[in-house]
Amino acid sequence: MQVTETLSDGLKRGFTVVVPEPELAAKREQRLAELGKTMQMPGFRPGKVPMSMVRKRYGDAVAAEIVEGAVNEASDRLLSERNLRPAMQPKLEVTKPGQNSDLEFTMELEVLPEITIPELGGITLSKPVAAVTDEAVSEALAKMAEQRKSYTPVEEPRPAAAGEQLTVDFIGRIDGEAFQGGTASDVAVVVAGQGFIPGFSEQMEGIAPGETRTITVDFPEDYGAKELAGKKAEFEITAKVLAVAQVPVIDDEFAKGLGLESLEDLQKKVSEQIGREYEQMTRLKLKRSLLDALAERAHFEAPVSLIDAEFAEIWRQVEQEKAAGRADPEDEAKDEEMLKAEYKAIADRRVRLGLLVAEIGRANAVTVSDQDLQRAMFNEAMKYREQAMQVLEFFKKNPQALERFRGPIFEDKVVDFLLERITQEETSVSPEELAADPES
């Protein structure tokens, strides 16, 4: 093939490639001969059909197949011989079809920049560490006990208080008409508790079993059922049974009910779990600091095509949040031009950081194994608990879906590789400081 470079501007490259007709003709004849060996036609034995008939039936399809293969082969060869690493899929355009003439096509692409890995010895990170306190363990145990509370019916009828449980029947109406899903019987409601329409359970305070009360509530504007969103409704509530919460005592019996030997054993397990949570938060803080440090050292030009693609995804999310009424308050004071400039800078930073992380991983032979992907798959499935087996079955039937884990796993492995090689200065912080978002 003949290659002519037509563009070399920064990271942009352009080429014109010519594949001679004799080379294409030879491949066409070879392919037609292969098809002729298996072609069947009345009056001819298998493999004995005249080449003129083979060419008449398959000629156009074979010509197109050979051109497509020649373009792909020549493109790969060009990239390999010139050691070019495309930032995105090259743009190819056939300018001469290669039928009874040479094949000519153009290739335009952006290449990945030459990246110099910064000196890691110059990076020092603060490693925030929080100690697990007796208070934190006690709070965790109290939450466990609260989650396992039961309700005991009250024998003597009396008005319900906040935090107590009422079993009720109710009928909901809008403009005097009952609506679908607004009627129910024997529903257990925690008075002034969460989980219902705002204002619903709060207005049940003071109702005694056997009493009926009508309350008015406003469905939120973002309520799931659009036909009810933003509307005012009346609920006729009839109280039936009042029950009070019984929170278990945190003692050895409580621990045994959880499958442990004693309260001391439970306290130890809880302390270890909190410690693991603190370690995860410490690592997240370290990772963010490390990536910030790398971004400051990523001094190279990023491919425009990658920046544009990243910006498009960021802007799509921004508009999606805006449409849902969840726009960043700081963004609301800025015009679109200013916002786009800011998010374009964020996209540029992300792309340069991603390229630097990828280069560090490539230079140090960091890889993602099948075992890594399998482990990520199982961790993902466990998030869905009862549906875990269905999730595993999905990945089994769609193995390509595992690829979405590859990027995050690779990044984490590069981060682990770097954290072992840079200076970390340990600092003691409170659990609240450790959990706080540094941008808040």
CSV table of C-alpha atoms in Angstrom, one decimal:
chain,number,residue,atom,x,y,z
A,1,MET,CA,0.0,0.0,0.0
A,2,GLN,CA,1.0,3.6,-0.5
A,3,VAL,CA,0.6,6.1,2.4
A,4,THR,CA,0.7,9.9,2.2
A,5,GLU,CA,0.5,12.0,5.4
A,6,THR,CA,-1.9,14.9,4.8
A,7,LEU,CA,-2.2,16.3,8.3
A,8,SER,CA,0.0,16.7,11.3
A,9,ASP,CA,-1.3,19.3,13.6
A,10,GLY,CA,-0.8,18.8,17.4
A,11,LEU,CA,-2.5,15.5,18.1
A,12,LYS,CA,-4.4,15.5,14.8
A,13,ARG,CA,-3.2,13.2,12.0
A,14,GLY,CA,-4.5,12.6,8.5
A,15,PHE,CA,-3.5,10.1,5.8
A,16,THR,CA,-4.4,9.1,2.3
A,17,VAL,CA,-3.9,5.4,1.7
A,18,VAL,CA,-3.9,3.6,-1.7
A,19,VAL,CA,-4.2,-0.1,-2.1
A,20,PRO,CA,-3.3,-1.2,-5.7
A,21,GLU,CA,-5.9,-2.9,-7.9
A,22,PRO,CA,-3.7,-6.0,-8.6
A,23,GLU,CA,-3.6,-6.8,-4.9
A,24,LEU,CA,-7.4,-6.4,-4.6
A,25,ALA,CA,-8.0,-8.5,-7.8
A,26,ALA,CA,-5.9,-11.4,-6.4
A,27,LYS,CA,-7.9,-11.4,-3.2
A,28,ARG,CA,-11.2,-11.3,-5.1
A,29,GLU,CA,-10.2,-14.3,-7.3
A,30,GLN,CA,-9.0,-16.2,-4.2
A,31,ARG,CA,-12.4,-15.6,-2.4
A,32,LEU,CA,-14.4,-16.5,-5.5
A,33,ALA,CA,-12.4,-19.7,-5.9
A,34,GLU,CA,-13.3,-20.6,-2.2
A,35,LEU,CA,-17.0,-20.0,-2.9
A,36,GLY,CA,-16.9,-22.0,-6.1
A,37,LYS,CA,-15.7,-25.1,-4.2
A,38,THR,CA,-19.0,-25.3,-2.3
A,39,MET,CA,-21.4,-23.7,-4.7
A,40,GLN,CA,-24.2,-25.9,-6.0
A,41,MET,CA,-26.1,-25.5,-9.2
A,42,PRO,CA,-28.4,-27.8,-11.2
A,43,GLY,CA,-26.5,-29.6,-13.9
A,44,PHE,CA,-23.1,-29.3,-12.3
A,45,ARG,CA,-21.3,-31.4,-9.7
A,46,PRO,CA,-20.4,-29.6,-6.4
A,47,GLY,CA,-17.2,-27.6,-7.0
A,48,LYS,CA,-17.4,-27.8,-10.8
A,49,VAL,CA,-19.6,-24.7,-11.4
A,50,PRO,CA,-17.8,-22.5,-14.0
A,51,MET,CA,-16.0,-19.5,-12.6
A,52,SER,CA,-18.1,-17.2,-14.8
A,53,MET,CA,-21.2,-18.3,-13.0
A,54,VAL,CA,-19.6,-18.0,-9.6
A,55,ARG,CA,-18.5,-14.5,-10.5
A,56,LYS,CA,-22.0,-13.6,-11.7
A,57,ARG,CA,-23.7,-14.7,-8.5
A,58,TYR,CA,-21.1,-13.5,-5.9
A,59,GLY,CA,-19.0,-10.9,-7.7
A,60,ASP,CA,-20.5,-7.7,-6.3
A,61,ALA,CA,-20.7,-9.1,-2.7
A,62,VAL,CA,-17.1,-10.4,-2.9
A,63,ALA,CA,-15.9,-7.0,-4.2
A,64,ALA,CA,-17.5,-5.2,-1.3
A,65,GLU,CA,-16.2,-7.7,1.2
A,66,ILE,CA,-12.6,-7.4,-0.2
A,67,VAL,CA,-12.7,-3.6,-0.1
A,68,GLU,CA,-14.0,-3.6,3.5
A,69,GLY,CA,-11.3,-6.1,4.5
A,70,ALA,CA,-8.6,-4.1,2.7
A,71,VAL,CA,-9.5,-0.9,4.4
A,72,ASN,CA,-9.5,-2.5,7.8
A,73,GLU,CA,-6.2,-4.3,7.2
A,74,ALA,CA,-4.5,-1.3,5.7
A,75,SER,CA,-5.7,0.9,8.6
A,76,ASP,CA,-4.4,-1.5,11.3
A,77,ARG,CA,-1.1,-1.8,9.4
A,78,LEU,CA,-0.7,1.9,9.2
A,79,LEU,CA,-1.4,2.4,12.9
A,80,SER,CA,1.0,-0.4,13.8
A,81,GLU,CA,3.9,0.7,11.5
A,82,ARG,CA,3.7,4.3,12.6
A,83,ASN,CA,3.1,3.4,16.3
A,84,LEU,CA,0.0,5.5,16.5
A,85,ARG,CA,-2.4,5.1,19.4
A,86,PRO,CA,-5.8,6.6,18.4
A,87,ALA,CA,-7.7,8.5,21.1
A,88,MET,CA,-11.0,7.4,19.5
A,89,GLN,CA,-12.0,5.4,16.5
A,90,PRO,CA,-10.4,6.9,13.3
A,91,LYS,CA,-12.6,8.4,10.7
A,92,LEU,CA,-12.4,6.5,7.4
A,93,GLU,CA,-13.7,7.6,4.1
A,94,VAL,CA,-13.3,5.7,0.8
A,95,THR,CA,-12.6,8.1,-2.0
A,96,LYS,CA,-12.0,5.6,-4.8
A,97,PRO,CA,-14.0,2.3,-4.6
A,98,GLY,CA,-11.3,-0.1,-5.6
A,99,GLN,CA,-13.4,-1.8,-8.3
A,100,ASN,CA,-11.4,-2.0,-11.6
A,101,SER,CA,-9.2,0.7,-10.0
A,102,ASP,CA,-6.9,1.2,-7.0
A,103,LEU,CA,-8.6,1.5,-3.7
A,104,GLU,CA,-8.1,4.9,-2.1
A,105,PHE,CA,-9.3,6.0,1.3
A,106,THR,CA,-8.6,8.8,3.8
A,107,MET,CA,-8.0,8.3,7.6
A,108,GLU,CA,-8.4,11.1,10.1
A,109,LEU,CA,-7.7,10.7,13.8
A,110,GLU,CA,-6.4,12.1,17.0
A,111,VAL,CA,-3.6,10.3,18.7
A,112,LEU,CA,-2.9,9.9,22.4
A,113,PRO,CA,-0.2,12.3,23.6
A,114,GLU,CA,3.2,11.4,24.8
A,115,ILE,CA,2.9,11.2,28.5
A,116,THR,CA,5.8,11.6,31.0
A,117,ILE,CA,5.0,10.0,34.3
A,118,PRO,CA,5.7,12.5,37.1
A,119,GLU,CA,8.2,11.9,39.8
A,120,LEU,CA,6.2,10.2,42.5
A,121,GLY,CA,8.7,10.9,45.2
A,122,GLY,CA,7.6,14.5,45.3
A,123,ILE,CA,4.0,13.6,46.4
A,124,THR,CA,3.2,13.6,50.1
A,125,LEU,CA,-0.3,12.9,51.2
A,126,SER,CA,-2.1,13.5,54.5
A,127,LYS,CA,-3.7,10.2,55.7
A,128,PRO,CA,-6.6,11.0,58.0
A,129,VAL,CA,-7.2,8.3,60.6
A,130,ALA,CA,-10.1,8.1,63.1
A,131,ALA,CA,-10.1,5.8,66.2
A,132,VAL,CA,-13.1,3.7,67.0
A,133,THR,CA,-14.5,5.0,70.3
A,134,ASP,CA,-16.7,3.3,72.9
A,135,GLU,CA,-19.4,6.0,72.1
A,136,ALA,CA,-19.4,5.0,68.5
A,137,VAL,CA,-19.8,1.3,69.4
A,138,SER,CA,-22.7,2.2,71.8
A,139,GLU,CA,-24.5,4.3,69.2
A,140,ALA,CA,-24.2,1.4,66.7
A,141,LEU,CA,-25.6,-1.1,69.2
A,142,ALA,CA,-28.4,1.3,70.0
A,143,LYS,CA,-29.3,1.5,66.3
A,144,MET,CA,-29.2,-2.3,66.1
A,145,ALA,CA,-31.6,-2.6,69.0
A,146,GLU,CA,-33.9,0.0,67.5
A,147,GLN,CA,-34.1,-1.9,64.3
A,148,ARG,CA,-35.1,-5.0,66.2
A,149,LYS,CA,-37.8,-3.4,68.3
A,150,SER,CA,-41.3,-4.9,68.5
A,151,TYR,CA,-44.7,-3.4,69.3
A,152,THR,CA,-46.9,-4.5,72.1
A,153,PRO,CA,-50.7,-3.6,72.0
A,154,VAL,CA,-52.0,-1.2,74.7
A,155,GLU,CA,-54.8,-2.8,76.6
A,156,GLU,CA,-56.6,0.4,77.8
A,157,PRO,CA,-57.6,2.7,74.9
A,158,ARG,CA,-55.9,6.1,75.0
A,159,PRO,CA,-54.7,8.8,72.5
A,160,ALA,CA,-51.6,7.8,70.4
A,161,ALA,CA,-48.3,9.6,71.0
A,162,ALA,CA,-45.5,10.2,68.6
A,163,GLY,CA,-43.4,7.1,68.1
A,164,GLU,CA,-46.2,4.7,68.9
A,165,GLN,CA,-47.8,2.5,66.4
A,166,LEU,CA,-51.4,2.7,65.2
A,167,THR,CA,-53.1,0.1,63.1
A,168,VAL,CA,-55.7,2.0,60.9
A,169,ASP,CA,-58.1,1.8,58.0
A,170,PHE,CA,-58.2,4.8,55.7
A,171,ILE,CA,-59.9,6.2,52.6
A,172,GLY,CA,-58.3,8.9,50.6
A,173,ARG,CA,-60.3,11.4,48.5
A,174,ILE,CA,-59.4,14.2,46.0
A,175,ASP,CA,-62.2,16.7,45.4
A,176,GLY,CA,-64.6,14.3,47.2
A,177,GLU,CA,-63.8,11.3,45.0
A,178,ALA,CA,-61.9,8.2,46.2
A,179,PHE,CA,-58.7,7.7,44.1
A,180,GLN,CA,-56.9,4.5,43.2
A,181,GLY,CA,-54.4,3.3,45.8
A,182,GLY,CA,-55.8,5.7,48.4
A,183,THR,CA,-57.8,3.1,50.4
A,184,ALA,CA,-56.4,0.4,52.7
A,185,SER,CA,-57.2,-1.7,55.8
A,186,ASP,CA,-55.1,-2.8,58.8
A,187,VAL,CA,-52.1,-0.6,58.0
A,188,ALA,CA,-49.5,-0.2,60.8
A,189,VAL,CA,-48.4,3.4,60.9
A,190,VAL,CA,-45.8,4.8,63.3
A,191,VAL,CA,-47.2,8.1,64.6
A,192,ALA,CA,-45.1,11.0,63.3
A,193,GLY,CA,-42.9,8.5,61.6
A,194,GLN,CA,-41.5,8.4,58.1
A,195,GLY,CA,-42.5,6.4,55.0
A,196,PHE,CA,-45.8,8.2,54.2
A,197,ILE,CA,-46.9,11.4,52.6
A,198,PRO,CA,-45.5,14.4,54.5
A,199,GLY,CA,-48.0,15.4,57.2
A,200,PHE,CA,-49.9,12.1,57.1
A,201,SER,CA,-48.5,10.2,60.1
A,202,GLU,CA,-47.9,13.5,62.0
A,203,GLN,CA,-51.7,14.3,62.1
A,204,MET,CA,-52.5,10.9,63.6
A,205,GLU,CA,-51.1,12.0,67.0
A,206,GLY,CA,-53.9,12.1,69.6
A,207,ILE,CA,-56.2,9.6,67.9
A,208,ALA,CA,-57.4,6.8,70.2
A,209,PRO,CA,-58.5,3.3,69.0
A,210,GLY,CA,-62.1,3.4,67.8
A,211,GLU,CA,-61.9,7.1,66.8
A,212,THR,CA,-62.2,8.5,63.2
A,213,ARG,CA,-60.4,11.6,62.0
A,214,THR,CA,-60.2,13.3,58.7
A,215,ILE,CA,-56.9,14.9,57.8
A,216,THR,CA,-55.7,16.9,54.8
A,217,VAL,CA,-52.3,16.5,53.1
A,218,ASP,CA,-50.6,17.8,50.0
A,219,PHE,CA,-48.9,15.3,47.7
A,220,PRO,CA,-45.4,16.4,46.9
A,221,GLU,CA,-44.8,17.9,43.4
A,222,ASP,CA,-42.3,15.1,42.7
A,223,TYR,CA,-44.6,12.3,43.9
A,224,GLY,CA,-44.1,9.1,42.0
A,225,ALA,CA,-47.8,8.9,40.8
A,226,LYS,CA,-48.0,11.8,38.4
A,227,GLU,CA,-51.8,11.9,38.6
A,228,LEU,CA,-51.5,12.7,42.3
A,229,ALA,CA,-48.4,14.9,42.3
A,230,GLY,CA,-49.0,18.4,43.8
A,231,LYS,CA,-52.7,17.7,44.6
A,232,LYS,CA,-54.5,18.2,48.0
A,233,ALA,CA,-56.2,15.1,49.4
A,234,GLU,CA,-58.4,14.2,52.4
A,235,PHE,CA,-58.0,11.0,54.3
A,236,GLU,CA,-60.6,9.6,56.6
A,237,ILE,CA,-58.7,7.6,59.2
A,238,THR,CA,-60.2,5.0,61.6
A,239,ALA,CA,-57.8,3.9,64.4
A,240,LYS,CA,-58.1,0.3,65.5
A,241,VAL,CA,-55.1,-0.8,67.6
A,242,LEU,CA,-52.5,1.2,69.5
A,243,ALA,CA,-49.2,-0.4,70.3
A,244,VAL,CA,-46.0,0.8,72.0
A,245,ALA,CA,-42.4,0.0,71.0
A,246,GLN,CA,-40.4,-2.4,73.0
A,247,VAL,CA,-36.7,-2.0,72.3
A,248,PRO,CA,-34.6,-5.0,73.4
A,249,VAL,CA,-32.1,-4.6,76.2
A,250,ILE,CA,-28.5,-4.7,74.9
A,251,ASP,CA,-27.1,-7.5,76.9
A,252,ASP,CA,-25.7,-11.1,76.5
A,253,GLU,CA,-29.2,-12.4,75.5
A,254,PHE,CA,-29.4,-9.7,72.8
A,255,ALA,CA,-26.0,-10.8,71.5
A,256,LYS,CA,-27.0,-14.5,71.5
A,257,GLY,CA,-30.1,-13.6,69.5
A,258,LEU,CA,-27.6,-12.4,66.8
A,259,GLY,CA,-25.7,-15.7,66.9
A,260,LEU,CA,-22.8,-14.5,69.1
A,261,GLU,CA,-21.6,-15.7,72.5
A,262,SER,CA,-21.8,-12.6,74.6
A,263,LEU,CA,-22.2,-8.8,74.6
A,264,GLU,CA,-18.4,-8.5,74.7
A,265,ASP,CA,-18.2,-10.6,71.6
A,266,LEU,CA,-20.9,-8.4,69.9
A,267,GLN,CA,-19.1,-5.2,70.9
A,268,LYS,CA,-15.8,-6.5,69.4
A,269,LYS,CA,-17.5,-7.4,66.1
A,270,VAL,CA,-19.2,-4.0,65.9
A,271,SER,CA,-15.9,-2.2,66.7
A,272,GLU,CA,-14.2,-4.2,63.9
A,273,GLN,CA,-17.0,-3.3,61.5
A,274,ILE,CA,-16.8,0.4,62.3
A,275,GLY,CA,-13.0,0.2,62.0
A,276,ARG,CA,-13.4,-1.3,58.5
A,277,GLU,CA,-15.8,1.5,57.6
A,278,TYR,CA,-13.3,4.1,58.8
A,279,GLU,CA,-10.5,2.4,56.8
A,280,GLN,CA,-12.7,2.7,53.6
A,281,MET,CA,-13.3,6.4,54.3
A,282,THR,CA,-9.6,6.9,54.9
A,283,ARG,CA,-8.8,5.2,51.6
A,284,LEU,CA,-11.4,7.3,49.7
A,285,LYS,CA,-9.8,10.5,51.1
A,286,LEU,CA,-6.3,9.3,50.2
A,287,LYS,CA,-7.5,8.4,46.7
A,288,ARG,CA,-9.1,11.8,46.1
A,289,SER,CA,-5.9,13.5,47.3
A,290,LEU,CA,-3.8,11.3,45.2
A,291,LEU,CA,-5.8,11.9,42.0
A,292,ASP,CA,-5.8,15.7,42.8
A,293,ALA,CA,-2.0,15.6,43.0
A,294,LEU,CA,-1.7,13.6,39.8
A,295,ALA,CA,-4.1,16.0,38.0
A,296,GLU,CA,-1.8,18.9,39.0
A,297,ARG,CA,1.1,17.1,37.3
A,298,ALA,CA,-0.7,16.1,34.2
A,299,HIS,CA,1.0,18.7,32.0
A,300,PHE,CA,0.1,17.6,28.4
A,301,GLU,CA,-2.4,18.3,25.7
A,302,ALA,CA,-5.5,16.1,25.8
A,303,PRO,CA,-7.3,15.0,22.6
A,304,VAL,CA,-10.1,17.3,21.8
A,305,SER,CA,-12.4,14.4,20.8
A,306,LEU,CA,-12.1,12.8,24.2
A,307,ILE,CA,-12.7,16.2,26.0
A,308,ASP,CA,-15.8,16.8,23.8
A,309,ALA,CA,-17.1,13.3,24.6
A,310,GLU,CA,-16.6,13.8,28.3
A,311,PHE,CA,-18.1,17.3,28.3
A,312,ALA,CA,-21.2,16.0,26.4
A,313,GLU,CA,-21.8,13.4,29.2
A,314,ILE,CA,-21.3,16.0,32.0
A,315,TRP,CA,-23.6,18.5,30.3
A,316,ARG,CA,-26.2,15.8,29.7
A,317,GLN,CA,-26.2,15.1,33.5
A,318,VAL,CA,-26.3,18.8,34.3
A,319,GLU,CA,-29.4,19.3,32.1
A,320,GLN,CA,-31.0,16.1,33.5
A,321,GLU,CA,-30.6,17.4,37.1
A,322,LYS,CA,-31.9,20.8,36.1
A,323,ALA,CA,-35.0,19.3,34.5
A,324,ALA,CA,-35.6,17.3,37.7
A,325,GLY,CA,-35.3,20.5,39.8
A,326,ARG,CA,-32.1,19.4,41.4
A,327,ALA,CA,-29.7,21.9,39.8
A,328,ASP,CA,-26.7,23.0,41.8
A,329,PRO,CA,-27.6,26.3,43.5
A,330,GLU,CA,-24.2,27.8,42.6
A,331,ASP,CA,-24.9,27.0,38.9
A,332,GLU,CA,-28.2,28.9,38.9
A,333,ALA,CA,-26.5,32.3,39.2
A,334,LYS,CA,-24.3,31.7,36.1
A,335,ASP,CA,-25.2,32.0,32.5
A,336,GLU,CA,-25.0,29.0,30.1
A,337,GLU,CA,-21.7,30.3,28.5
A,338,MET,CA,-20.0,30.5,31.8
A,339,LEU,CA,-21.3,27.1,33.0
A,340,LYS,CA,-20.2,25.4,29.8
A,341,ALA,CA,-16.7,26.9,30.1
A,342,GLU,CA,-16.4,25.6,33.7
A,343,TYR,CA,-17.7,22.1,32.9
A,344,LYS,CA,-15.4,22.0,29.8
A,345,ALA,CA,-12.5,22.7,32.1
A,346,ILE,CA,-13.7,19.8,34.4
A,347,ALA,CA,-13.9,17.5,31.3
A,348,ASP,CA,-10.3,18.5,30.3
A,349,ARG,CA,-9.1,17.7,33.8
A,350,ARG,CA,-10.8,14.3,33.9
A,351,VAL,CA,-9.5,13.3,30.5
A,352,ARG,CA,-5.9,14.3,31.3
A,353,LEU,CA,-6.1,12.5,34.7
A,354,GLY,CA,-7.6,9.4,33.1
A,355,LEU,CA,-4.9,9.3,30.5
A,356,LEU,CA,-2.1,9.7,33.1
A,357,VAL,CA,-3.6,7.0,35.3
A,358,ALA,CA,-3.9,4.7,32.2
A,359,GLU,CA,-0.2,5.4,31.3
A,360,ILE,CA,1.0,4.7,34.8
A,361,GLY,CA,-0.9,1.4,34.8
A,362,ARG,CA,0.4,0.5,31.3
A,363,ALA,CA,4.0,1.3,32.2
A,364,ASN,CA,3.8,-0.8,35.3
A,365,ALA,CA,2.0,-3.8,33.9
A,366,VAL,CA,-1.2,-3.2,35.9
A,367,THR,CA,-3.9,-5.5,34.6
A,368,VAL,CA,-7.5,-6.5,35.3
A,369,SER,CA,-7.8,-10.3,35.5
A,370,ASP,CA,-10.9,-12.4,34.9
A,371,GLN,CA,-10.9,-13.1,38.7
A,372,ASP,CA,-11.1,-9.4,39.4
A,373,LEU,CA,-14.1,-9.1,37.1
A,374,GLN,CA,-15.8,-12.2,38.7
A,375,ARG,CA,-15.2,-10.7,42.2
A,376,ALA,CA,-16.8,-7.4,41.1
A,377,MET,CA,-19.7,-9.3,39.6
A,378,PHE,CA,-20.4,-11.1,42.9
A,379,ASN,CA,-20.1,-7.9,44.9
A,380,GLU,CA,-22.6,-6.2,42.6
A,381,ALA,CA,-25.0,-9.1,42.9
A,382,MET,CA,-24.9,-9.1,46.7
A,383,LYS,CA,-26.2,-5.5,46.6
A,384,TYR,CA,-29.5,-6.9,45.4
A,385,ARG,CA,-29.9,-9.5,48.2
A,386,GLU,CA,-33.1,-11.5,47.2
A,387,GLN,CA,-32.5,-10.8,43.5
A,388,ALA,CA,-28.8,-11.8,43.7
A,389,MET,CA,-29.2,-15.0,41.7
A,390,GLN,CA,-31.1,-13.1,38.9
A,391,VAL,CA,-28.3,-10.6,38.7
A,392,LEU,CA,-25.7,-13.4,38.5
A,393,GLU,CA,-27.8,-15.1,35.8
A,394,PHE,CA,-27.9,-11.8,33.8
A,395,PHE,CA,-24.1,-11.5,33.8
A,396,LYS,CA,-23.8,-15.2,32.8
A,397,LYS,CA,-26.0,-14.6,29.8
A,398,ASN,CA,-24.4,-11.2,29.0
A,399,PRO,CA,-20.7,-11.6,29.8
A,400,GLN,CA,-19.9,-8.4,27.9
A,401,ALA,CA,-21.7,-6.5,30.7
A,402,LEU,CA,-18.8,-7.3,33.0
A,403,GLU,CA,-16.7,-4.9,31.0
A,404,ARG,CA,-18.3,-2.0,32.8
A,405,PHE,CA,-16.3,-3.0,35.9
A,406,ARG,CA,-12.9,-3.0,34.1
A,407,GLY,CA,-12.3,0.8,34.2
A,408,PRO,CA,-13.0,1.3,37.9
A,409,ILE,CA,-11.1,-1.8,38.9
A,410,PHE,CA,-8.1,-0.7,36.8
A,411,GLU,CA,-8.2,2.7,38.4
A,412,ASP,CA,-8.3,1.3,41.9
A,413,LYS,CA,-5.4,-1.1,41.2
A,414,VAL,CA,-3.3,1.8,39.9
A,415,VAL,CA,-4.2,3.9,43.0
A,416,ASP,CA,-3.2,0.9,45.2
A,417,PHE,CA,0.1,0.6,43.3
A,418,LEU,CA,0.8,4.4,43.8
A,419,LEU,CA,-0.2,4.5,47.5
A,420,GLU,CA,2.4,1.9,48.2
A,421,ARG,CA,5.1,4.1,46.7
A,422,ILE,CA,4.4,7.6,48.0
A,423,THR,CA,4.8,9.3,51.3
A,424,GLN,CA,1.8,9.4,53.7
A,425,GLU,CA,1.7,11.5,56.8
A,426,GLU,CA,-0.8,10.1,59.3
A,427,THR,CA,-3.1,12.6,61.1
A,428,SER,CA,-5.7,11.9,63.8
A,429,VAL,CA,-9.2,13.2,63.0
A,430,SER,CA,-12.7,12.7,64.5
A,431,PRO,CA,-15.1,10.3,62.8
A,432,GLU,CA,-17.1,13.3,61.8
A,433,GLU,CA,-14.1,15.0,60.1
A,434,LEU,CA,-13.3,11.7,58.4
A,435,ALA,CA,-16.8,11.3,57.0
A,436,ALA,CA,-17.1,15.0,56.0
A,437,ASP,CA,-17.1,15.9,52.3
A,438,PRO,CA,-13.9,18.0,51.7
A,439,GLU,CA,-16.0,20.3,49.4
A,440,SER,CA,-18.7,20.9,52.0
